[in-house]
Amino acid sequence: MSNRNTFFSLLFPEGRAELENQQPVFFGDLQMEGILKAVLSRYSEFDLRKYFYTLPGSASTICYRQDVYRDLEKNDFLILIFKKFSDRMAQSEKCFQYYRQAEDEIKKGSYLLLACRQYLAALSLLRDSLNQADIASKGFRTLKEILDKMYAESEFMEFTGTVETVYSYMNELELTLLISKKEIRILEEENIDGAGVVDRIHEFMKAFGIPVQKEVPAVVENIFPSPLETSSLETAVVDILRRSKPEVFHELKRFADVPFTLEDNIFLKIRNEILFYISFYEFEEQLGSAGYLLNYPGIHDKSGGSPDSGGGLEITQVYDMALAWKNRFSGEKVVKNDICYGEGKRFLVITGPNQGGKTTLARAVGQCVYLMLMGLKAPCQSMNSRFFERIMTHFEVEESVETGAGKLKEELLRLKPMMQDRSGNQRNSFVILNELFTTATTYDARIMAQKVMEHFQNNGCLGIYVTHIQELADEKKQPGVQSMVAQVDQEDSGRRTFLILPMEAQGLGYSDSIASKYELEYDQMTKRIAALDDRSENGELA
């Protein structure tokens, strides 16, 4: 009953995928790690990160996942049922672990019986819920077919019957204990006068080192420290029952040899894959309650065909999901923007004042591309995109004290593997480059930036370049470039609006507003220096 040879996945319909255990390089630049932490906050005990670290690899897989997610949205009652299914599978796993650790054959049979029963209850819950739901996705319909076929197999029906039969024998082990100072007696009657029994139970529990509560309930339902780990008292009771009903223990001993395992079990994997969807669904609800909606990206190149024509990405009302999550309780709204690559355009070059929202927009677009590739909903009003093989990012870095390399060298070392990838995966990637070569002269930085953008364009990539170099945004002199500019308030140039519009680079850095804000204008600096000279002459600075 292991289902090891059956392949099915709610995430990878085209075959087994090699899951990544390491965080993708671009996660840090896009601030996806913080988002993922929020998504998985309720499911930290499950190994779900590997699913979010692994890009699917095809446009058809994206559509497959979107259909599964739509079924969950349409049948939201499935969320609670799937959680119960997950709990049952977790209980089955726990019992199975005890079964593998136990040495006594009776204990092994008991634990295996409980593992099988929880497993069957989980499958029944899953099958019943899919039968009740209005499902259209290939993923859920195939899962329902697998369950229906399994339930029709004679081997499975025989297994189910054996589990229920042996469990009914185990139920016969219900008993009433009469505890005296010298002995434990099993009584046949169900209703026993409880006068003094609770006190004697407590005395017995103390003798076996079992903690006793000061306030005693009227009925003691379970005096064992754990339903799975056997205490000394439980062992003593089992020894008595073994002599009283030997036939039951014989069946439990035989059950220890039933061929059942959870290793490589298909339904454990399905449990985790379902939680992949549920975790993001619940995160979406939390974000939506703060006024930030997610929507399905459209894939206009279902085949993942040639990217050589350029263009291929349009997003409306895109926003930074990490910033929205951070501000969800503050009431501070995150500004939304639109981006669209025109025909033959491969790089958006974003210029404008510092702290004007350039990096935030680049990060938000990267988040949308990532979530599209994962088959999930994106932080925007609408999105239409071609398929990308992967995401590559390079954001501004600090000088490394450990390596002793300067900032420029650190940037070049990180760029090198991105530009020299011989695997072919570099082609048709989405690339985000943020404020590179700031320590080089403007001329050198411009030449290097042009070479970098040309390289990625020649490899069929689409990208964003955030820069302070206005010449890089010249659409007439830079083939494949589309200029966007971060805006300031028309009446107050010191106020950033965080709107970024497609237009020619303005050639303005608005540094005067920053100088004024921090009192660094010429007249202000002259007065401060003069005041320092006066204080020095008067001996105040000695």
Coordinates of C-alpha atoms in Angstrom, one line a residue:
M1 CA 0.0 0.0 0.0
S2 CA 2.9 2.4 -0.5
N3 CA 1.9 3.9 -3.9
R4 CA 5.6 4.3 -4.7
N5 CA 5.3 3.6 -8.4
T6 CA 2.5 6.0 -9.0
F7 CA 3.6 9.4 -10.2
F8 CA 1.2 12.3 -9.8
S9 CA 1.8 16.0 -8.9
L10 CA -0.4 19.0 -8.3
L11 CA 2.6 21.2 -9.1
F12 CA 4.6 19.4 -11.8
P13 CA 2.3 17.8 -14.4
E14 CA 5.1 17.1 -16.9
G15 CA 7.1 14.8 -14.7
R16 CA 9.3 14.5 -11.7
A17 CA 11.1 17.8 -10.9
E18 CA 14.4 18.1 -9.1
L19 CA 13.5 20.4 -6.2
E20 CA 15.8 23.2 -5.0
N21 CA 16.8 23.4 -1.4
Q22 CA 18.8 26.6 -1.7
Q23 CA 17.2 30.0 -1.9
P24 CA 17.4 31.5 -5.4
V25 CA 19.9 34.3 -5.8
F26 CA 17.2 36.8 -6.8
F27 CA 15.2 36.3 -3.6
G28 CA 17.2 38.8 -1.6
D29 CA 17.1 41.5 -4.2
L30 CA 13.3 41.1 -4.7
Q31 CA 12.7 40.9 -0.9
M32 CA 10.9 37.6 -1.5
E33 CA 12.3 35.9 1.6
G34 CA 10.3 38.2 3.9
I35 CA 7.2 37.5 1.8
L36 CA 7.8 33.8 1.9
K37 CA 8.2 33.9 5.7
A38 CA 4.8 35.5 5.9
V39 CA 3.3 33.0 3.5
L40 CA 4.6 30.0 5.4
S41 CA 4.2 31.4 8.9
R42 CA 1.4 28.9 9.7
Y43 CA 3.1 25.9 8.1
S44 CA 6.7 26.1 9.3
E45 CA 6.6 22.4 10.3
F46 CA 6.2 21.3 6.7
D47 CA 8.9 21.2 4.1
L48 CA 7.3 23.7 1.7
R49 CA 10.2 26.1 0.9
K50 CA 11.6 23.8 -1.7
Y51 CA 8.5 24.3 -3.8
F52 CA 8.8 28.1 -3.7
Y53 CA 12.5 27.8 -4.5
T54 CA 11.9 25.7 -7.7
L55 CA 10.8 27.4 -10.9
P56 CA 8.4 25.1 -12.9
G57 CA 10.2 25.5 -16.2
S58 CA 7.3 25.6 -18.7
A59 CA 4.3 27.8 -19.6
S60 CA 1.9 24.8 -19.6
T61 CA 2.9 24.1 -15.9
I62 CA 2.0 27.7 -15.0
C63 CA -1.5 27.3 -16.6
Y64 CA -1.9 23.9 -14.8
R65 CA -1.2 25.5 -11.4
Q66 CA -3.5 28.5 -12.1
D67 CA -6.3 26.1 -12.8
V68 CA -5.8 24.3 -9.5
Y69 CA -5.7 27.6 -7.6
R70 CA -9.0 28.7 -9.3
D71 CA -10.6 25.5 -8.2
L72 CA -9.6 26.3 -4.6
E73 CA -11.0 29.8 -4.9
K74 CA -14.3 28.5 -6.4
N75 CA -14.6 25.8 -3.7
D76 CA -13.3 27.6 -0.6
F77 CA -14.8 25.0 1.7
L78 CA -12.0 22.7 0.4
I79 CA -9.5 24.7 2.4
L80 CA -10.8 23.5 5.8
I81 CA -11.2 20.0 4.5
F82 CA -7.7 19.8 3.1
K83 CA -6.4 21.1 6.4
K84 CA -8.1 18.2 8.1
F85 CA -6.7 15.9 5.5
S86 CA -3.2 17.3 6.3
D87 CA -3.8 16.7 10.1
R88 CA -4.8 13.1 9.5
M89 CA -1.7 12.5 7.4
A90 CA 0.5 14.1 10.1
Q91 CA -1.1 11.8 12.7
S92 CA -0.5 8.8 10.5
E93 CA 3.2 9.9 10.0
K94 CA 3.6 10.2 13.8
C95 CA 2.1 6.7 14.5
F96 CA 4.2 5.2 11.7
Q97 CA 7.4 6.7 13.3
Y98 CA 6.5 5.0 16.6
Y99 CA 5.9 1.8 14.8
R100 CA 9.4 1.9 13.3
Q101 CA 10.9 2.7 16.7
A102 CA 9.1 0.1 18.7
E103 CA 10.7 -3.3 19.5
D104 CA 7.8 -5.1 21.1
E105 CA 5.6 -6.8 18.4
I106 CA 2.4 -5.8 20.2
K107 CA 3.4 -2.2 20.3
K108 CA 4.5 -2.3 16.6
G109 CA 1.1 -3.8 15.6
S110 CA -0.8 -1.2 17.6
Y111 CA 1.1 1.8 16.2
L112 CA 0.9 0.5 12.7
L113 CA -2.8 -0.1 13.1
L114 CA -3.3 3.5 14.2
A115 CA -1.1 4.8 11.3
C116 CA -3.2 2.8 8.8
R117 CA -6.5 4.0 10.3
Q118 CA -5.5 7.7 10.2
Y119 CA -4.2 7.2 6.7
L120 CA -7.5 5.7 5.5
A121 CA -9.4 8.4 7.2
A122 CA -7.3 11.0 5.4
L123 CA -7.9 9.4 2.0
S124 CA -11.6 9.1 2.6
L125 CA -11.8 12.8 3.6
L126 CA -9.9 13.8 0.4
R127 CA -12.0 11.7 -1.9
D128 CA -15.3 12.8 -0.4
S129 CA -14.4 16.5 -0.6
L130 CA -13.4 16.2 -4.3
N131 CA -16.7 14.4 -5.0
Q132 CA -18.6 17.3 -3.5
A133 CA -16.6 20.0 -5.2
D134 CA -17.1 21.7 -8.6
I135 CA -13.7 21.0 -10.0
A136 CA -12.4 21.8 -13.5
S137 CA -8.6 21.7 -13.2
K138 CA -6.8 18.8 -14.7
G139 CA -4.8 18.4 -11.4
F140 CA -7.8 17.8 -9.1
R141 CA -9.7 15.7 -11.7
T142 CA -6.7 13.4 -12.1
L143 CA -6.4 13.2 -8.3
K144 CA -10.0 12.2 -8.0
E145 CA -9.5 9.5 -10.7
I146 CA -6.5 8.1 -8.8
L147 CA -8.6 7.8 -5.6
D148 CA -11.6 6.3 -7.3
K149 CA -9.4 3.7 -9.0
M150 CA -7.7 2.9 -5.7
Y151 CA -10.9 2.4 -3.9
A152 CA -12.1 0.0 -6.6
E153 CA -9.0 -2.2 -6.3
S154 CA -9.5 -5.5 -4.5
E155 CA -6.2 -5.2 -2.7
F156 CA -7.2 -1.8 -1.2
M157 CA -10.6 -3.0 -0.2
E158 CA -9.0 -6.1 1.5
F159 CA -6.5 -3.8 3.3
T160 CA -9.3 -1.5 4.5
G161 CA -11.3 -4.4 5.8
T162 CA -8.4 -5.8 7.7
V163 CA -7.7 -2.5 9.3
E164 CA -11.3 -2.0 10.5
T165 CA -11.6 -5.6 11.7
V166 CA -8.4 -5.5 13.8
Y167 CA -9.4 -2.1 15.1
S168 CA -12.7 -3.4 16.2
Y169 CA -10.8 -6.1 18.2
M170 CA -8.7 -3.4 19.7
N171 CA -11.8 -1.5 20.8
E172 CA -12.7 -4.5 23.0
L173 CA -9.9 -3.5 25.2
E174 CA -12.0 -0.8 26.9
L175 CA -12.0 -1.4 30.7
T176 CA -12.6 -0.1 34.1
L177 CA -9.9 -0.1 36.7
L178 CA -10.5 -0.6 40.4
I179 CA -7.3 0.4 42.2
S180 CA -6.6 -0.6 45.7
K181 CA -3.4 -0.4 47.7
K182 CA -2.1 -3.8 46.6
E183 CA -3.7 -4.6 43.2
I184 CA -5.4 -3.4 40.0
R185 CA -8.6 -5.3 39.1
I186 CA -10.4 -5.2 35.8
L187 CA -14.2 -4.9 36.3
E188 CA -16.7 -6.1 33.7
E189 CA -19.4 -3.6 34.8
E190 CA -19.4 -0.3 33.0
N191 CA -20.8 1.9 35.8
I192 CA -18.8 1.8 39.0
D193 CA -19.3 3.8 42.1
G194 CA -16.4 6.3 41.9
A195 CA -16.1 7.1 45.6
G196 CA -12.5 7.1 46.5
V197 CA -11.4 5.8 43.1
V198 CA -9.9 9.2 41.9
D199 CA -7.8 9.5 45.1
R200 CA -6.5 6.0 44.6
I201 CA -5.7 6.7 40.9
H202 CA -3.7 9.7 42.0
E203 CA -1.7 7.6 44.5
F204 CA -1.0 5.1 41.8
M205 CA 0.1 7.8 39.4
K206 CA 2.5 9.3 41.9
A207 CA 4.0 5.8 42.5
F208 CA 4.7 5.7 38.7
G209 CA 6.1 9.2 38.6
I210 CA 3.1 10.6 36.7
P211 CA 2.3 14.4 37.4
V212 CA -1.0 14.9 39.2
Q213 CA -3.1 18.1 38.9
K214 CA -4.2 19.7 42.1
E215 CA -7.7 20.3 40.9
V216 CA -9.2 16.9 40.0
P217 CA -11.9 16.7 37.3
A218 CA -15.0 14.7 38.0
V219 CA -14.1 12.2 35.4
V220 CA -10.5 11.2 34.6
E221 CA -10.5 10.5 30.8
N222 CA -6.8 9.7 30.3
I223 CA -4.3 9.2 33.0
F224 CA -1.5 8.4 30.6
P225 CA 1.1 11.1 29.8
S226 CA 0.8 10.6 26.0
P227 CA -1.6 8.7 23.7
L228 CA 1.4 7.2 21.9
E229 CA 4.3 6.9 24.4
T230 CA 3.6 4.2 26.9
S231 CA 4.0 4.9 30.6
S232 CA 4.8 2.4 33.3
L233 CA 1.2 2.4 34.3
E234 CA 0.1 1.7 30.8
T235 CA 2.6 -1.2 30.5
A236 CA 1.2 -2.7 33.7
V237 CA -2.4 -2.5 32.4
V238 CA -1.4 -4.0 29.0
D239 CA 0.2 -7.0 30.8
I240 CA -3.1 -7.6 32.6
L241 CA -5.1 -7.3 29.3
R242 CA -2.7 -9.6 27.5
R243 CA -3.7 -12.4 29.9
S244 CA -7.4 -11.4 29.8
K245 CA -7.9 -11.2 26.0
P246 CA -5.0 -13.0 24.4
E247 CA -6.8 -13.3 21.0
V248 CA -6.8 -9.5 20.6
F249 CA -3.1 -9.3 21.2
H250 CA -2.5 -12.1 18.8
E251 CA -4.2 -10.1 16.0
L252 CA -2.2 -7.0 16.9
K253 CA 1.0 -9.0 16.7
R254 CA 0.0 -10.4 13.3
F255 CA -0.9 -6.8 12.1
A256 CA 2.7 -5.7 12.7
D257 CA 3.6 -7.7 9.5
V258 CA 1.0 -5.9 7.3
P259 CA 2.8 -4.5 4.2
F260 CA 2.3 -0.8 4.7
T261 CA 4.8 2.0 4.5
L262 CA 4.7 5.8 4.2
E263 CA 8.1 6.0 2.6
D264 CA 7.8 7.8 -0.8
N265 CA 4.0 7.8 -0.3
I266 CA 2.2 9.8 -3.0
F267 CA -0.3 11.2 -0.6
L268 CA 2.3 12.7 1.7
K269 CA 3.7 14.6 -1.3
I270 CA 0.1 15.6 -2.3
R271 CA -0.4 16.9 1.2
N272 CA 2.6 19.2 0.9
E273 CA 1.6 20.3 -2.6
I274 CA -1.9 21.2 -1.4
L275 CA -0.4 23.2 1.5
F276 CA 1.7 25.1 -1.1
Y277 CA -1.6 26.5 -2.6
I278 CA -3.3 26.9 0.8
S279 CA -0.5 28.8 2.4
F280 CA -0.5 31.4 -0.5
Y281 CA -4.3 31.5 -0.6
E282 CA -4.4 32.5 3.1
F283 CA -1.6 35.0 2.6
E284 CA -3.6 36.5 -0.3
E285 CA -6.6 36.9 2.0
Q286 CA -4.6 38.7 4.6
L287 CA -3.1 41.1 2.0
G288 CA -6.5 41.6 0.5
S289 CA -8.0 42.6 3.8
A290 CA -5.6 45.5 3.8
G291 CA -6.8 46.6 0.4
Y292 CA -4.1 45.0 -1.8
L293 CA -5.4 42.6 -4.4
L294 CA -3.6 39.9 -6.4
N295 CA -4.6 38.8 -9.9
Y296 CA -3.8 36.0 -12.3
P297 CA -1.1 36.9 -14.9
G298 CA -1.9 36.0 -18.5
I299 CA 0.5 34.0 -20.5
H300 CA 0.3 35.0 -24.2
D301 CA 3.0 32.6 -25.3
K302 CA 1.8 29.2 -24.0
S303 CA 4.5 27.3 -25.9
G304 CA 7.3 29.3 -24.4
G305 CA 8.5 30.1 -28.0
S306 CA 11.1 32.4 -29.4
P307 CA 11.7 35.6 -27.5
D308 CA 13.5 37.2 -30.5
S309 CA 10.8 39.7 -31.4
G310 CA 11.2 41.7 -28.2
G311 CA 8.4 43.2 -26.1
G312 CA 6.1 40.8 -24.4
L313 CA 5.3 42.2 -20.9
E314 CA 2.6 44.5 -19.8
I315 CA 1.5 45.1 -16.2
T316 CA -1.0 47.6 -14.8
Q317 CA -1.2 48.9 -11.3
V318 CA 1.8 46.9 -10.1
Y319 CA 3.0 47.4 -6.5
D320 CA 5.7 46.2 -4.2
M321 CA 4.2 43.3 -2.3
A322 CA 6.9 43.4 0.4
L323 CA 6.2 47.1 1.0
A324 CA 2.4 46.5 1.0
W325 CA 2.8 43.7 3.6
K326 CA 5.0 45.9 5.8
N327 CA 2.5 48.8 5.6
R328 CA -0.7 46.8 5.9
F329 CA -1.6 48.0 9.4
S330 CA -0.1 51.5 9.1
G331 CA -2.6 52.9 6.7
E332 CA 0.2 54.2 4.5
K333 CA -0.7 53.4 0.9
V334 CA 1.8 51.9 -1.6
V335 CA 1.8 53.8 -4.9
K336 CA 1.0 51.6 -8.0
N337 CA 2.4 52.0 -11.5
D338 CA 2.0 50.7 -15.0
I339 CA 4.7 49.3 -17.3
C340 CA 4.6 48.1 -20.9
Y341 CA 7.4 47.1 -23.2
G342 CA 6.7 48.5 -26.7
E343 CA 7.4 46.5 -29.9
G344 CA 11.1 45.8 -30.2
K345 CA 11.8 47.1 -26.7
R346 CA 13.8 44.9 -24.4
F347 CA 15.0 47.1 -21.5
L348 CA 13.1 49.7 -19.4
V349 CA 15.7 52.2 -18.3
I350 CA 14.4 54.1 -15.2
T351 CA 15.9 57.4 -14.3
G352 CA 14.9 60.2 -11.9
P353 CA 15.5 61.6 -8.5
N354 CA 16.9 59.5 -5.6
Q355 CA 14.3 58.0 -3.4
G356 CA 11.7 58.4 -6.1
G357 CA 10.6 54.8 -6.3
K358 CA 12.8 53.5 -9.1
T359 CA 14.1 50.5 -7.2
T360 CA 10.7 49.8 -5.7
L361 CA 9.1 49.5 -9.1
A362 CA 11.9 47.3 -10.4
R363 CA 11.5 45.0 -7.4
A364 CA 7.7 44.9 -7.8
V365 CA 7.9 43.9 -11.5
G366 CA 10.4 41.2 -10.5
Q367 CA 7.9 39.9 -7.9
C368 CA 5.2 39.8 -10.5
V369 CA 7.4 37.8 -13.0
Y370 CA 8.4 35.4 -10.2
L371 CA 4.9 34.7 -9.0
M372 CA 3.7 34.3 -12.6
L373 CA 6.4 31.7 -13.2
M374 CA 5.2 29.9 -9.9
G375 CA 1.7 29.7 -11.3
L376 CA 0.4 32.1 -8.6
K377 CA -1.4 35.4 -8.6
A378 CA 0.7 38.6 -8.8
P379 CA 0.6 42.0 -7.1
C380 CA -1.1 44.0 -9.9
Q381 CA -4.4 44.8 -11.5
S382 CA -3.6 42.9 -14.7
M383 CA -0.6 41.3 -16.3
N384 CA 0.2 39.8 -19.7
S385 CA 3.5 38.2 -20.3
R386 CA 5.5 35.9 -22.3
F387 CA 7.3 32.9 -20.6
F388 CA 10.7 33.4 -19.1
E389 CA 13.3 30.6 -18.4
R390 CA 14.5 32.3 -15.2
I391 CA 15.1 35.5 -13.3
M392 CA 18.4 37.2 -12.8
T393 CA 19.0 40.3 -10.6
H394 CA 21.9 42.4 -9.7
F395 CA 21.2 45.2 -7.1
E396 CA 23.7 47.7 -5.7
V397 CA 26.1 46.0 -3.3
E398 CA 28.4 47.3 -0.5
E399 CA 32.2 46.8 -0.5
S400 CA 33.1 43.5 1.1
V401 CA 35.4 43.7 4.1
E402 CA 35.9 39.9 4.0
T403 CA 37.2 39.7 0.5
G404 CA 38.9 43.1 0.5
A405 CA 37.4 43.7 -3.0
G406 CA 36.2 47.2 -3.9
K407 CA 32.6 47.9 -4.8
L408 CA 33.2 47.8 -8.5
K409 CA 35.0 44.5 -8.4
E410 CA 32.2 43.0 -6.3
E411 CA 29.7 44.0 -8.9
L412 CA 31.8 42.6 -11.7
L413 CA 32.3 39.3 -9.9
R414 CA 28.6 39.0 -9.4
L415 CA 27.9 39.9 -13.1
K416 CA 30.4 37.4 -14.5
P417 CA 28.4 34.2 -13.8
M418 CA 25.2 35.9 -15.1
M419 CA 26.8 36.8 -18.4
Q420 CA 29.0 33.7 -18.9
D421 CA 26.4 31.0 -18.2
R422 CA 27.1 28.3 -20.8
S423 CA 24.1 26.2 -20.0
G424 CA 21.8 28.1 -22.3
N425 CA 19.5 29.0 -19.4
Q426 CA 20.6 32.6 -19.7
R427 CA 18.6 33.0 -22.9
N428 CA 15.1 34.3 -22.5
S429 CA 15.6 35.4 -18.9
F430 CA 14.1 38.4 -17.1
V431 CA 16.9 40.6 -15.8
I432 CA 16.9 43.4 -13.3
L433 CA 20.0 45.6 -12.9
N434 CA 19.9 48.3 -10.2
E435 CA 22.4 51.2 -9.9
L436 CA 25.5 49.4 -11.2
F437 CA 29.0 51.0 -11.5
T438 CA 28.3 54.0 -9.3
T439 CA 31.9 54.1 -8.2
A440 CA 33.2 54.3 -11.7
T441 CA 33.4 57.6 -13.7
T442 CA 30.2 58.5 -15.5
Y443 CA 31.8 57.8 -18.9
D444 CA 33.1 54.3 -17.8
A445 CA 29.9 53.5 -16.1
R446 CA 27.9 54.3 -19.3
I447 CA 30.1 52.2 -21.5
M448 CA 30.0 49.2 -19.2
A449 CA 26.2 49.5 -18.8
Q450 CA 25.7 49.7 -22.5
K451 CA 27.8 46.5 -23.0
V452 CA 25.8 44.7 -20.3
M453 CA 22.4 45.6 -21.7
E454 CA 23.5 44.7 -25.2
H455 CA 24.7 41.3 -24.0
F456 CA 21.3 40.4 -22.4
Q457 CA 19.3 41.8 -25.3
N458 CA 21.3 39.7 -27.7
N459 CA 20.4 36.6 -25.6
G460 CA 16.7 37.3 -25.9
C461 CA 16.3 38.7 -22.4
L462 CA 13.9 41.3 -21.2
G463 CA 14.9 43.6 -18.4
I464 CA 15.0 46.7 -16.3
Y465 CA 17.9 49.0 -15.6
V466 CA 17.7 51.5 -12.8
T467 CA 20.4 54.2 -13.2
H468 CA 21.4 57.8 -12.6
I469 CA 23.0 58.0 -16.0
Q470 CA 20.6 59.8 -18.3
E471 CA 22.4 58.9 -21.5
L472 CA 21.5 55.2 -21.0
A473 CA 17.8 56.1 -21.4
D474 CA 18.2 57.8 -24.8
E475 CA 15.8 55.8 -27.0
K476 CA 17.3 57.2 -30.2
K477 CA 20.9 56.2 -29.4
Q478 CA 20.2 53.1 -27.4
P479 CA 18.5 50.4 -29.5
G480 CA 15.8 48.3 -27.6
V481 CA 15.7 50.8 -24.7
Q482 CA 12.5 52.4 -23.4
S483 CA 12.8 55.3 -21.0
M484 CA 10.8 55.8 -17.8
V485 CA 11.2 58.6 -15.3
A486 CA 10.4 58.9 -11.6
Q487 CA 8.2 61.9 -11.0
V488 CA 8.2 64.8 -8.5
D489 CA 5.5 67.1 -7.4
Q490 CA 5.1 69.9 -10.0
E491 CA 4.8 72.5 -7.2
D492 CA 7.3 71.1 -4.8
S493 CA 10.3 69.4 -6.4
G494 CA 11.4 68.1 -3.0
R495 CA 8.3 65.9 -2.8
R496 CA 8.5 62.5 -4.6
T497 CA 5.2 61.2 -6.0
F498 CA 6.6 57.7 -6.6
L499 CA 4.8 57.7 -9.9
I500 CA 7.0 56.5 -12.8
L501 CA 5.9 57.3 -16.3
P502 CA 7.2 56.5 -19.8
M503 CA 8.9 59.6 -21.0
E504 CA 12.3 61.0 -22.1
A505 CA 14.9 61.3 -19.4
Q506 CA 14.8 64.8 -17.9
G507 CA 18.4 65.3 -17.0
L508 CA 17.5 66.5 -13.5
G509 CA 18.7 64.9 -10.3
Y510 CA 16.8 67.2 -8.0
S511 CA 19.8 67.3 -5.7
D512 CA 18.9 70.8 -4.6
S513 CA 15.9 69.6 -2.7
I514 CA 18.0 67.1 -0.8
A515 CA 20.6 69.7 -0.1
S516 CA 17.9 72.0 1.2
K517 CA 16.3 69.3 3.3
Y518 CA 19.6 68.6 5.1
E519 CA 20.8 72.3 5.2
L520 CA 23.6 71.7 2.8
E521 CA 23.0 74.7 0.5
Y522 CA 25.9 77.1 -0.1
D523 CA 24.6 80.0 2.1
Q524 CA 23.7 77.5 4.9
M525 CA 27.1 75.9 4.8
T526 CA 28.9 79.3 4.8
K527 CA 27.0 80.4 7.9
R528 CA 27.8 77.2 9.7
I529 CA 31.5 77.4 8.9
A530 CA 31.6 81.1 10.0
A531 CA 29.9 80.1 13.3
L532 CA 32.5 77.4 13.9
D533 CA 35.3 79.9 13.2
D534 CA 33.8 82.3 15.8
R535 CA 33.6 79.6 18.4
S536 CA 37.1 78.5 17.7
E537 CA 38.5 82.1 18.2
N538 CA 36.6 82.4 21.5
G539 CA 38.1 79.1 22.7
E540 CA 34.8 77.3 22.8
L541 CA 36.1 74.4 20.7
A542 CA 39.3 73.9 22.7

